[in-house]
Coordinates of C-alpha atoms in Angstrom, one line a residue:
M271 CA -17.5 6.8 10.4
A272 CA -18.4 9.2 7.9
T273 CA -21.3 11.3 8.6
L274 CA -23.9 13.7 6.7
L275 CA -23.2 17.0 8.2
S276 CA -25.9 19.2 5.9
V277 CA -28.5 18.4 3.3
N278 CA -28.3 21.4 1.1
V279 CA -31.0 22.2 -1.7
G280 CA -32.0 25.2 -4.3
T281 CA -34.1 25.4 -7.4
P282 CA -32.6 26.9 -10.5
K283 CA -32.7 30.9 -10.8
D284 CA -31.3 33.4 -13.2
V285 CA -28.3 35.1 -12.4
T286 CA -26.6 38.3 -14.2
W287 CA -23.0 37.6 -15.2
Q288 CA -20.9 39.4 -17.7
G289 CA -23.8 41.0 -19.1
R290 CA -25.6 37.8 -19.9
T291 CA -28.1 35.8 -17.9
V292 CA -27.2 32.4 -16.7
R293 CA -29.7 29.5 -15.6
T294 CA -28.2 27.9 -12.5
G295 CA -28.7 25.9 -9.7
A296 CA -25.4 26.3 -8.0
W297 CA -27.2 28.6 -5.2
K298 CA -27.9 25.7 -2.5
S299 CA -28.6 26.2 1.2
P300 CA -28.8 23.8 4.3
V301 CA -32.2 22.5 5.4
D302 CA -33.3 21.3 8.6
G303 CA -35.3 17.8 9.0
P304 CA -35.5 14.9 6.8
R305 CA -35.7 15.3 3.0
M306 CA -36.5 12.5 0.4
A307 CA -33.8 11.4 -1.7
R308 CA -35.6 10.6 -4.9
R309 CA -34.3 9.1 -8.3
L310 CA -33.6 12.5 -10.0
N311 CA -32.8 14.7 -6.9
I312 CA -33.6 15.8 -3.3
D313 CA -36.7 17.1 -2.6
G314 CA -36.7 20.9 -3.3
D315 CA -33.7 20.6 -5.3
G316 CA -33.0 21.4 -9.0
Q317 CA -30.7 21.7 -11.7
G318 CA -30.3 24.6 -14.1
D319 CA -28.5 22.8 -16.9
L320 CA -29.4 19.0 -17.4
A321 CA -27.0 18.4 -20.1
G322 CA -24.2 18.7 -17.7
H323 CA -25.7 18.2 -14.3
G324 CA -28.6 16.1 -12.8
G325 CA -30.4 13.2 -14.1
E326 CA -30.4 9.5 -12.6
I327 CA -26.5 9.4 -12.9
R328 CA -25.8 12.8 -11.2
A329 CA -28.7 13.1 -8.9
V330 CA -26.8 14.2 -5.8
L331 CA -23.5 15.9 -5.5
V332 CA -21.3 15.4 -2.4
Y333 CA -18.6 17.4 -1.1
Q334 CA -16.5 17.3 2.0
A335 CA -16.3 19.4 5.0
Q336 CA -12.4 18.7 5.0
S337 CA -12.3 20.4 1.6
Y338 CA -14.0 23.5 2.9
Q339 CA -11.4 23.8 5.4
Y340 CA -8.7 23.4 2.7
W341 CA -10.0 25.9 0.5
Q342 CA -10.5 28.4 3.4
K343 CA -6.8 28.5 3.7
Q344 CA -5.9 28.4 0.0
L345 CA -8.4 31.0 -1.0
G346 CA -8.2 33.2 2.2
R347 CA -11.9 32.9 2.9
D348 CA -13.8 32.9 6.0
D349 CA -17.1 33.2 4.5
L350 CA -17.4 29.7 2.9
A351 CA -20.9 28.3 4.0
F352 CA -22.2 24.6 3.5
G353 CA -23.8 24.4 -0.1
M354 CA -21.4 27.1 -1.5
F355 CA -19.7 24.4 -3.6
G356 CA -23.1 23.6 -5.2
E357 CA -23.2 20.2 -3.3
N358 CA -26.5 18.3 -2.0
F359 CA -24.5 16.6 0.9
T360 CA -21.8 18.0 2.7
V361 CA -20.0 15.4 4.4
D362 CA -17.5 14.8 7.2
G363 CA -15.3 12.3 5.8
L364 CA -15.5 10.2 2.2
P365 CA -12.2 12.1 0.8
D366 CA -11.9 12.0 -2.9
D367 CA -8.8 10.1 -2.8
E368 CA -10.4 7.2 -0.8
V369 CA -14.1 7.1 -2.4
C370 CA -14.0 4.9 -5.5
I371 CA -16.3 4.9 -8.5
G372 CA -18.8 2.2 -7.9
D373 CA -18.8 2.4 -3.8
R374 CA -22.3 2.1 -2.4
Y375 CA -23.3 3.8 0.5
R376 CA -26.4 3.8 2.9
I377 CA -27.3 7.2 4.3
G378 CA -30.4 7.3 6.4
E379 CA -33.1 5.3 4.7
A380 CA -31.6 5.6 1.2
E381 CA -28.8 3.9 -0.8
F382 CA -26.5 5.5 -3.4
E383 CA -23.8 4.6 -5.6
V384 CA -20.7 6.9 -6.7
T385 CA -20.9 7.4 -10.6
Q386 CA -18.5 10.1 -11.2
P387 CA -16.4 13.1 -10.3
R388 CA -17.9 16.6 -10.5
V389 CA -18.2 18.1 -13.9
T390 CA -15.8 20.9 -14.5
C391 CA -18.2 23.8 -14.7
Y392 CA -17.6 27.6 -14.7
R393 CA -20.6 28.0 -12.5
V394 CA -19.0 26.8 -9.2
G395 CA -16.4 29.9 -9.7
L396 CA -19.5 32.2 -10.5
R397 CA -20.9 30.9 -7.3
L398 CA -18.0 31.5 -5.3
G399 CA -16.6 34.7 -7.2
E400 CA -13.5 32.6 -8.1
P401 CA -13.3 32.6 -11.7
T402 CA -10.4 29.9 -11.9
M403 CA -12.3 27.8 -9.5
A404 CA -13.1 24.7 -12.0
A405 CA -9.3 24.4 -12.6
L406 CA -8.3 24.6 -9.0
L407 CA -10.7 21.8 -8.2
V408 CA -8.9 19.4 -10.9
A409 CA -5.5 20.7 -10.1
H410 CA -5.8 20.1 -6.4
H411 CA -7.4 16.7 -6.7
R412 CA -10.7 17.8 -4.7
P413 CA -13.5 17.7 -7.4
G414 CA -16.1 15.9 -5.2
F415 CA -18.4 13.3 -6.9
Y416 CA -21.9 12.4 -7.8
L417 CA -24.2 9.7 -6.5
R418 CA -26.9 7.6 -8.0
V419 CA -29.9 7.1 -5.9
L420 CA -30.3 3.1 -5.8
A421 CA -33.2 3.2 -3.2
E422 CA -35.3 6.1 -2.5
G423 CA -35.6 7.2 1.3
R424 CA -35.3 10.0 3.7
V425 CA -31.8 11.6 4.6
Q426 CA -31.0 14.3 7.1
A427 CA -28.1 16.1 8.6
G428 CA -26.5 13.8 11.3
D429 CA -27.1 10.7 9.5
E430 CA -24.2 8.1 9.6
I431 CA -22.8 7.0 6.2
T432 CA -22.1 3.2 5.8
L433 CA -20.2 1.6 3.0
T434 CA -22.3 -1.3 1.8
R435 CA -20.1 -2.5 -1.1
K436 CA -16.9 -1.4 -2.5
G437 CA -16.8 -0.6 -6.3
P438 CA -14.7 -2.9 -8.6
E439 CA -11.2 -1.7 -9.6
R440 CA -10.8 0.3 -6.6
L441 CA -10.4 3.5 -8.7
S442 CA -10.8 6.8 -6.7
V443 CA -12.7 9.8 -7.6
A444 CA -9.6 11.7 -7.5
D445 CA -7.7 9.3 -10.0
T446 CA -10.8 9.3 -12.0
D447 CA -10.8 12.8 -12.6
A448 CA -7.0 13.1 -13.1
L449 CA -7.5 10.5 -15.8
L450 CA -9.8 12.7 -17.8
Y451 CA -8.3 16.3 -17.2
L452 CA -4.5 15.9 -16.4
P453 CA -1.4 14.8 -18.5
D454 CA 0.6 11.6 -18.2
R455 CA -2.4 9.4 -17.9
D456 CA -1.7 5.8 -17.0
P457 CA -3.2 3.6 -19.6
A458 CA -3.6 0.7 -17.1
K459 CA -5.7 3.0 -15.1
L460 CA -7.9 3.8 -18.3
R461 CA -8.3 0.2 -18.6
R462 CA -9.6 -0.4 -15.3
A463 CA -12.2 2.5 -15.5
L464 CA -13.7 0.9 -18.4
N465 CA -14.3 -2.1 -16.2
I466 CA -16.4 -0.1 -13.9
P467 CA -20.2 -0.5 -14.9
A468 CA -21.1 2.2 -12.2
L469 CA -19.1 4.7 -14.4
S470 CA -21.5 7.4 -16.1
P471 CA -21.7 6.8 -19.8
G472 CA -20.2 10.2 -20.8
W473 CA -17.0 9.5 -19.0
Q474 CA -17.0 5.9 -20.3
Q475 CA -16.9 7.5 -23.9
S476 CA -14.3 9.8 -22.9
F477 CA -12.0 6.9 -21.6
R478 CA -12.7 4.7 -24.6
E479 CA -11.8 7.6 -26.7
L480 CA -8.6 8.2 -24.8
A481 CA -7.7 4.5 -24.7
A482 CA -8.2 4.2 -28.4
A483 CA -5.5 7.2 -28.9
Q484 CA -3.0 5.4 -26.5
P485 CA 0.1 6.4 -26.2
P486 CA -1.4 9.9 -25.6
A487 CA 1.2 12.3 -26.8
Q488 CA -1.3 15.0 -26.5
E489 CA -4.9 15.0 -26.9
P490 CA -6.5 17.7 -29.2
G491 CA -9.6 18.2 -27.2
R492 CA -11.3 16.5 -24.1
P493 CA -14.2 15.0 -24.6
A494 CA -15.8 15.4 -21.2
E495 CA -19.7 15.1 -21.2
R496 CA -20.1 16.8 -24.3
A497 CA -20.3 15.2 -27.8
G498 CA -18.6 17.2 -30.7
T499 CA -15.8 18.8 -28.8
Q500 CA -13.0 16.6 -29.9
Q501 CA -11.5 17.6 -33.1
P502 CA -9.9 14.7 -35.3
K503 CA -6.5 14.8 -36.2
E504 CA -4.9 16.5 -39.3
E505 CA -2.0 15.8 -41.4
P506 CA 0.3 19.0 -41.1
G507 CA 1.0 21.2 -44.2
W508 CA 3.1 24.3 -44.0
P509 CA 2.8 26.8 -41.1
G510 CA 0.8 29.9 -41.4
F511 CA 0.1 31.4 -44.8
K512 CA 2.6 31.2 -47.8
P513 CA 1.9 33.1 -51.3
M514 CA 0.6 31.0 -54.3
R515 CA 0.4 32.3 -57.9
V516 CA -3.3 32.6 -59.5
A517 CA -2.9 30.6 -62.7
R518 CA -6.0 31.0 -64.4
I519 CA -9.7 32.2 -63.5
V520 CA -12.5 30.0 -65.2
P521 CA -16.1 31.2 -64.9
E522 CA -18.3 28.2 -64.2
T523 CA -21.8 30.2 -64.1
P524 CA -22.7 33.9 -63.9
T525 CA -21.9 34.0 -60.5
V526 CA -19.2 31.3 -59.7
S527 CA -15.8 31.3 -60.8
S528 CA -12.8 28.6 -60.3
I529 CA -9.4 29.8 -59.5
Y530 CA -6.6 27.8 -60.2
L531 CA -3.5 28.3 -57.8
D532 CA 0.1 27.4 -58.5
T533 CA 3.0 27.0 -56.3
A534 CA 4.9 30.3 -56.3
D535 CA 8.4 28.8 -55.0
G536 CA 8.7 25.6 -56.9
T537 CA 8.2 23.4 -53.8
P538 CA 5.5 20.4 -54.3
L539 CA 2.3 21.0 -52.6
P540 CA 1.2 18.6 -49.8
E541 CA -1.9 16.3 -50.9
A542 CA -5.1 17.7 -49.9
R543 CA -7.6 14.9 -48.7
P544 CA -10.9 15.4 -50.7
G545 CA -13.3 17.5 -49.0
Q546 CA -10.7 20.0 -47.2
Y547 CA -10.3 23.5 -47.7
L548 CA -7.9 26.4 -48.1
S549 CA -7.9 29.6 -45.9
V550 CA -7.2 32.7 -48.3
R551 CA -5.9 36.1 -47.1
L552 CA -6.4 39.1 -49.0
A553 CA -5.5 42.7 -48.6
I554 CA -8.4 44.7 -49.8
G555 CA -7.9 48.5 -49.6
D556 CA -6.2 50.1 -46.7
D557 CA -8.0 47.7 -44.1
V558 CA -6.2 44.8 -42.3
P559 CA -6.2 41.7 -44.3
T560 CA -9.2 39.6 -44.6
V561 CA -9.3 35.6 -44.5
R562 CA -11.7 33.3 -46.0
S563 CA -12.0 29.7 -46.4
Y564 CA -13.0 27.8 -49.7
S565 CA -13.3 24.2 -50.3
L566 CA -11.0 22.8 -52.9
S567 CA -13.2 21.8 -55.7
S568 CA -11.1 19.1 -57.8
A569 CA -8.3 16.6 -57.3
P570 CA -5.1 18.7 -56.4
T571 CA -1.9 18.1 -58.5
A572 CA 1.7 18.3 -56.9
D573 CA 1.9 22.0 -58.0
S574 CA -1.7 23.3 -58.3
Y575 CA -5.0 23.6 -56.4
R576 CA -8.4 24.7 -57.3
I577 CA -11.0 26.5 -55.4
S578 CA -14.3 27.7 -56.8
V579 CA -15.9 31.0 -55.2
K580 CA -19.4 32.2 -55.6
H581 CA -20.0 36.1 -55.8
E582 CA -22.2 37.0 -52.9
P583 CA -24.4 40.2 -53.3
H584 CA -22.7 41.7 -50.4
G585 CA -19.7 39.9 -50.0
Q586 CA -16.3 42.0 -50.0
V587 CA -13.9 39.3 -50.5
S588 CA -15.9 37.4 -53.0
A589 CA -16.7 40.7 -54.9
Y590 CA -12.7 41.3 -54.7
I591 CA -12.0 37.9 -56.3
H592 CA -14.5 38.3 -59.1
A593 CA -13.6 41.8 -60.5
T594 CA -10.1 42.1 -59.2
L595 CA -8.0 39.4 -59.0
R596 CA -6.1 38.4 -62.2
P597 CA -3.9 35.6 -63.2
G598 CA -0.3 36.3 -62.0
D599 CA -1.6 37.7 -58.7
L600 CA -0.2 36.4 -55.7
V601 CA -2.5 35.3 -52.9
D602 CA -1.5 34.3 -49.2
I603 CA -2.8 30.5 -48.7
A604 CA -3.0 28.5 -45.7
S605 CA -2.3 24.7 -45.9
P606 CA -5.2 22.5 -46.7
R607 CA -7.3 21.9 -43.6
G608 CA -10.5 20.2 -42.6
T609 CA -11.8 16.9 -41.1
F610 CA -14.9 17.1 -43.6
V611 CA -13.2 14.2 -45.9
L612 CA -14.0 11.3 -47.6
E613 CA -13.2 7.9 -45.9
D614 CA -11.7 5.0 -47.3
G615 CA -14.2 1.7 -46.8
T616 CA -16.5 -0.4 -48.8
R617 CA -19.9 1.0 -47.8
P618 CA -22.1 2.9 -50.4
V619 CA -21.3 6.5 -50.7
V620 CA -24.2 9.5 -51.0
L621 CA -23.0 12.7 -51.9
V622 CA -25.5 15.6 -51.4
S623 CA -25.0 19.1 -52.1
A624 CA -27.0 22.5 -52.8
G625 CA -25.2 25.4 -54.7
I626 CA -21.8 26.2 -54.2
G627 CA -21.9 23.4 -51.6
A628 CA -20.9 21.3 -54.5
T629 CA -17.4 22.1 -54.2
P630 CA -16.2 19.7 -51.4
V631 CA -18.0 16.7 -52.7
L632 CA -17.0 17.4 -56.0
A633 CA -13.3 16.9 -54.8
M634 CA -14.6 13.7 -53.4
L635 CA -16.1 12.7 -56.7
H636 CA -12.9 13.4 -58.3
R637 CA -10.9 11.1 -56.0
L638 CA -13.8 8.2 -56.4
A639 CA -13.6 8.5 -60.1
A640 CA -9.7 8.7 -60.4
T641 CA -9.6 5.4 -58.7
R642 CA -12.6 3.9 -60.5
D643 CA -13.9 3.3 -56.8
P644 CA -16.4 0.2 -57.0
R645 CA -18.6 1.4 -54.1
P646 CA -22.2 2.5 -55.2
L647 CA -22.4 6.0 -55.2
W648 CA -25.6 8.5 -55.4
W649 CA -24.8 12.1 -56.5
I650 CA -27.8 14.3 -55.4
H651 CA -27.3 18.0 -56.0
T652 CA -29.9 21.1 -55.9
A653 CA -29.4 24.4 -58.2
H654 CA -31.6 27.1 -59.0
D655 CA -31.7 26.2 -62.5
R656 CA -29.3 25.0 -65.4
A657 CA -27.8 28.4 -66.0
H658 CA -26.6 28.4 -62.4
H659 CA -26.0 24.6 -62.0
A660 CA -22.0 24.9 -61.6
F661 CA -19.8 22.0 -62.7
A662 CA -22.9 20.1 -64.5
E663 CA -20.9 18.7 -67.4
E664 CA -17.7 17.9 -65.0
T665 CA -19.7 15.9 -62.6
H666 CA -21.8 14.2 -65.3
A667 CA -18.5 13.0 -67.0
L668 CA -17.0 12.0 -63.8
L669 CA -20.1 10.0 -62.8
A670 CA -19.9 8.1 -66.2
R671 CA -16.4 6.8 -65.2
L672 CA -17.9 5.0 -62.0
P673 CA -19.4 1.5 -62.6
H674 CA -22.2 2.0 -59.9
A675 CA -22.9 5.8 -60.3
H676 CA -26.7 7.4 -59.7
E677 CA -26.9 11.0 -60.5
H678 CA -30.1 13.1 -59.5
I679 CA -30.4 16.7 -60.0
Y680 CA -33.0 19.1 -58.7
Y681 CA -33.8 22.5 -59.9
S682 CA -35.8 25.0 -57.4
A683 CA -36.9 27.5 -59.9
E684 CA -40.4 27.2 -61.0
A685 CA -39.6 27.7 -64.7
A686 CA -36.5 25.6 -64.8
A687 CA -35.4 24.6 -68.2
G688 CA -33.6 21.3 -69.2
L689 CA -36.1 19.0 -67.4
D690 CA -36.3 16.6 -70.2
E691 CA -33.3 14.6 -69.0
P692 CA -34.3 11.7 -66.9
H693 CA -32.0 12.5 -63.7
I694 CA -33.3 16.1 -63.5
T695 CA -36.5 16.9 -61.4
R696 CA -38.2 20.5 -60.7
G697 CA -38.5 21.2 -56.9
R698 CA -36.3 20.1 -54.0
P699 CA -35.3 16.9 -52.5
S700 CA -38.0 15.6 -50.1
A701 CA -38.6 12.7 -47.7
R702 CA -40.6 11.1 -50.4
S703 CA -38.4 11.6 -53.3
L704 CA -35.2 10.7 -51.3
A705 CA -36.9 7.3 -50.5
A706 CA -37.8 6.7 -53.9
L707 CA -33.9 6.8 -54.8
G708 CA -33.3 3.4 -53.1
L709 CA -30.5 4.8 -50.9
P710 CA -28.9 1.9 -48.7
A711 CA -29.1 2.3 -45.1
D712 CA -25.6 1.4 -44.6
A713 CA -24.2 4.3 -46.6
D714 CA -21.7 7.2 -45.6
A715 CA -23.5 10.3 -46.6
Y716 CA -21.6 13.6 -46.8
L717 CA -23.8 16.8 -47.0
C718 CA -22.7 20.2 -47.8
G719 CA -25.0 23.4 -48.5
P720 CA -26.9 26.0 -46.7
P721 CA -27.5 25.1 -42.8
A722 CA -31.3 24.8 -43.3
F723 CA -30.7 22.5 -46.4
M724 CA -28.4 20.1 -44.1
D725 CA -30.6 20.2 -41.4
D726 CA -33.5 18.9 -43.7
L727 CA -31.7 16.6 -45.8
G728 CA -30.0 15.1 -42.6
G729 CA -33.4 14.5 -40.9
F730 CA -34.7 12.9 -44.3
L731 CA -31.6 10.8 -44.3
R732 CA -31.9 9.6 -40.4
A733 CA -35.6 8.7 -41.2
H734 CA -34.5 6.6 -44.1
G735 CA -32.4 4.7 -41.7
L736 CA -29.0 6.3 -41.8
G737 CA -27.2 6.4 -38.5
P738 CA -26.2 9.9 -37.2
E739 CA -22.6 8.6 -37.4
R740 CA -22.9 8.1 -40.8
I741 CA -23.9 11.5 -41.9
H742 CA -21.0 14.2 -42.3
T743 CA -21.7 17.7 -42.9
E744 CA -19.6 20.7 -43.6
Q745 CA -20.2 24.3 -42.9
F746 CA -18.0 27.2 -43.1
S747 CA -19.9 29.5 -40.6
A748 CA -19.2 29.5 -37.0
L749 CA -20.0 26.2 -35.2
P750 CA -23.1 25.9 -33.0
A751 CA -22.7 27.6 -29.7
I752 CA -21.8 25.5 -26.7
N753 CA -22.4 28.1 -23.6
P754 CA -23.9 26.0 -20.6
G755 CA -26.6 27.6 -18.9
V756 CA -26.6 31.1 -20.7
A757 CA -29.9 32.2 -21.7
P758 CA -30.4 32.5 -25.6
T759 CA -30.5 35.8 -27.2
A760 CA -31.4 37.0 -30.7
A761 CA -28.5 36.2 -33.2
V762 CA -26.3 39.1 -34.0
R763 CA -24.2 39.1 -37.2
P764 CA -20.5 39.0 -36.0
H765 CA -18.9 42.4 -35.8
R766 CA -15.8 44.0 -34.5
P767 CA -15.8 44.9 -31.0
P768 CA -17.1 47.9 -29.8
G769 CA -15.0 50.7 -28.4
P770 CA -11.7 52.0 -29.4
P771 CA -9.8 49.7 -31.5
G772 CA -6.6 47.6 -29.7
T773 CA -3.1 48.4 -30.5
G774 CA -2.0 44.7 -30.3
P775 CA -1.4 41.9 -33.0
V776 CA -4.0 41.5 -35.1
V777 CA -6.8 38.7 -34.6
T778 CA -8.6 36.9 -37.5
F779 CA -11.7 34.8 -36.6
A780 CA -11.7 32.9 -40.1
R781 CA -15.0 31.2 -40.0
S782 CA -16.7 34.5 -38.9
G783 CA -14.8 36.9 -41.4
I784 CA -13.9 39.2 -38.5
T785 CA -10.2 40.6 -38.2
T786 CA -9.5 43.2 -35.4
P787 CA -6.4 44.3 -33.4
W788 CA -6.0 42.6 -29.8
S789 CA -6.9 44.8 -26.7
P790 CA -5.8 43.8 -23.3
A791 CA -9.4 45.2 -22.3
H792 CA -10.3 41.3 -23.1
A793 CA -9.0 38.6 -20.7
S794 CA -8.6 36.1 -23.4
L795 CA -9.4 35.3 -27.1
L796 CA -12.6 33.8 -25.9
E797 CA -13.8 37.2 -24.5
L798 CA -12.7 39.0 -27.7
A799 CA -14.6 36.5 -29.8
E800 CA -17.6 37.0 -27.5
A801 CA -17.2 40.9 -27.7
C802 CA -17.7 40.3 -31.4
D803 CA -20.9 38.4 -30.9
I804 CA -19.1 35.3 -32.5
P805 CA -20.7 31.9 -31.3
T806 CA -18.3 30.2 -28.9
R807 CA -17.7 26.8 -27.4
W808 CA -16.8 26.7 -23.7
S809 CA -17.8 25.0 -20.5
C810 CA -14.9 25.4 -17.5
R811 CA -13.5 28.7 -19.0
T812 CA -10.4 27.9 -17.0
G813 CA -8.2 25.6 -19.4
V814 CA -9.5 22.2 -18.2
C815 CA -12.2 20.8 -20.1
H816 CA -10.9 21.5 -23.7
T817 CA -14.3 22.6 -25.0
C818 CA -13.1 25.7 -26.3
V819 CA -10.5 24.1 -28.5
T820 CA -9.9 26.0 -31.6
R821 CA -7.5 25.3 -34.7
L822 CA -4.9 27.8 -35.0
L823 CA -4.6 28.7 -38.5
S824 CA -1.3 30.8 -38.0
G825 CA 0.5 32.8 -35.5
D826 CA 1.3 32.1 -31.6
V827 CA -0.6 32.4 -28.6
T828 CA 0.4 32.7 -24.8
Y829 CA -1.7 31.4 -21.8
T830 CA -2.5 33.6 -19.2
T831 CA -3.6 31.0 -17.1
P832 CA -1.6 27.8 -17.9
P833 CA -3.9 24.8 -19.0
L834 CA -3.8 21.8 -16.9
E835 CA -3.1 19.9 -20.2
L836 CA -2.0 21.5 -23.3
P837 CA -3.9 20.9 -26.3
E838 CA -2.8 19.2 -29.3
A839 CA -0.2 21.3 -31.6
G840 CA -2.0 23.3 -34.1
T841 CA -4.6 24.0 -31.7
V842 CA -5.3 26.8 -29.0
L843 CA -7.6 26.9 -25.7
V844 CA -9.0 30.3 -26.5
C845 CA -10.6 30.5 -22.9
C846 CA -7.1 31.3 -21.4
G847 CA -4.9 32.3 -24.4
E848 CA -3.9 35.7 -26.1
P849 CA -2.1 36.4 -29.1
A850 CA 1.6 36.6 -29.1
T851 CA 1.6 37.4 -32.7
E852 CA -0.9 38.1 -35.3
V853 CA -3.0 34.8 -35.2
V854 CA -5.7 33.7 -37.4
L855 CA -8.2 31.3 -35.8
D856 CA -10.7 28.6 -37.2
L857 CA -13.6 30.4 -35.2

C-alpha cells in the first residue's frame, strides 16, 4: 500500500539567479496536520509561473521517497529534504514506471487523477543547486507526475493511497515522459497516448504533432507545453555562405533600392519559396563581417535573386549597401530561408504590409500573378506618401493580371498627394476601414511591417473573424523572449558582451545584428546571447525541452552537455552548445 509521507507547500517568492530575479514556487516545506486539497492547489501553496505549472491539470505535484534515495546516491547528497524537488506530495510507492496516465487515487478525503509527467524546468535545478537536474530527471526516468483534483478534501501525512481506477492504455508516467523527450519513440505508444482523455491538453498537442511527423527521423524542436517553439522544416539550399555577384542596383524610392544578385559560379540557384529571405554577410571596414537578412522581393530565376533594402538613418549595413556597393561586387549570401511563405490552397489570400515590409508579400504576389491564381486576393499596403511608396507600379501591374484582386493603399502623411485614385486612402488602416473591405473570414492573411503595425492589424483581423492560425506574420528582429519565471526588465538594445573580447571563433546573431568572438567565459551560446541582451527562448537550459532550438545558418557547434535528443539538422540547441567554428545563428 502506498502512503503519503509528507504534504509540502510554499508560496511564490523572488530568488536571485545569474543577476536576474526569478519568481518561483519551487521552495516547498512539509506541514503538519491536515490540509485541504482544492481544485487549483493545496491550501497554502502557490505556483510562480502558471504558464508551465499549476492550474486544474497540474494542481498537485507528486515525487517518491524512493527517488530521493536514488538521487542521494547519484548526486552524493545527504541534505535532500522532502519538498526540495518542488513536490506537494512526497509518497512511499507510486513509482513512475508503474503509475499510469489516467490512474485515479483516493488520498484522505480527496480523489485525484494522474494527468502528465513533471514539466522539464530549470527551476528544479535552481532549487537543488544542480543545473542539469531537469535533464537528469528525464534521462533517469524519474520525473514525478502531476495530479488533477477530482474531489476536494483534506489530506495529511500518513494517509493511505488507494488506487480507485486504472487509466486506459496502461501507459506509465516514465514511458509518457520518454515519448516526448527521448529519441526512438514508439509510434504505437504515441497512438496509445492520444487515447487517454486524462492526458493534459499540452501533451496531447505535442503527441499529435509527433504522430503526424512519423516516422520521426529527428524532430526540429520539442513543442512541450509552449506554443510556437517548434520550427517548420525548410528545404535545404547550399551550406553556409557563398559569393554572389551584384548584377545591378535599382533605386525604387529615395530610401529604398533593389539589388539584383547573380550566381558567380554558374551553378543554378535553388528556387526560393515566396516570402523567404537571404542572409547577407559584408565586410565593412576592419571590423568582423556583419550579417543582415533581407526578404526576396520578386520571383527568383534560375540564376538571379532580388532583395530590396531601405536605408535606415543609423544603419551601418544599409548605409554601406546604398553608398558603397556597386555592380560587379561579390557579396556572401546564405541560401534562402524562412517559414513565412505563401501556402498552396483554395482559400482567399490577404497580403498586408507597411513600408519596406512589402518585400516578402510582394514575392508572394509575383508567384500568384505568374500562375494567374484564381483565389480572391486583397493587397493592403501602408506607405508614408506617394514618393515613398516602393513598388507602386509593379504591384499595380501584377494585381491587374489576377482575376479577383482588390488593391487598397493607405498614405499616412497628412499632405499626401495622389489621393484621387479610388484605391488610395489618407490615413492608416483601422478596424472600421478593414471591415468595409469585405475580407472573408476564411482567408489566409500574411502580414509584414513594424511590430506595432502587425500587432494592430493582426488584432483587427482577429476581431473581423480570422482565426489566429490563419494570420501569418514575419519579423526580422529577435523573436519574443521565453524566459519562464524571470522578472521582466527594461528592454536593452543588443550589444557586444561586456569585458575583454574573446579569442575563439566568431559568433554572429543574425536577427540581432551582433557579431562577437567566442569566449569560454560563457558556458553556452545561450549565455553569450544573454550577455549581449539578445532576447532568448528557453525553459530547461539542459538540452531536453528544445525550446531554445535555433537555426544554424553556417558553421558547426559542439555540445558541452549532450542533448537527450539531437535537434533537426541545420538547427542547434543553444542552451548547451558552443561554437566549433565560426557560426551564424538565426537569433
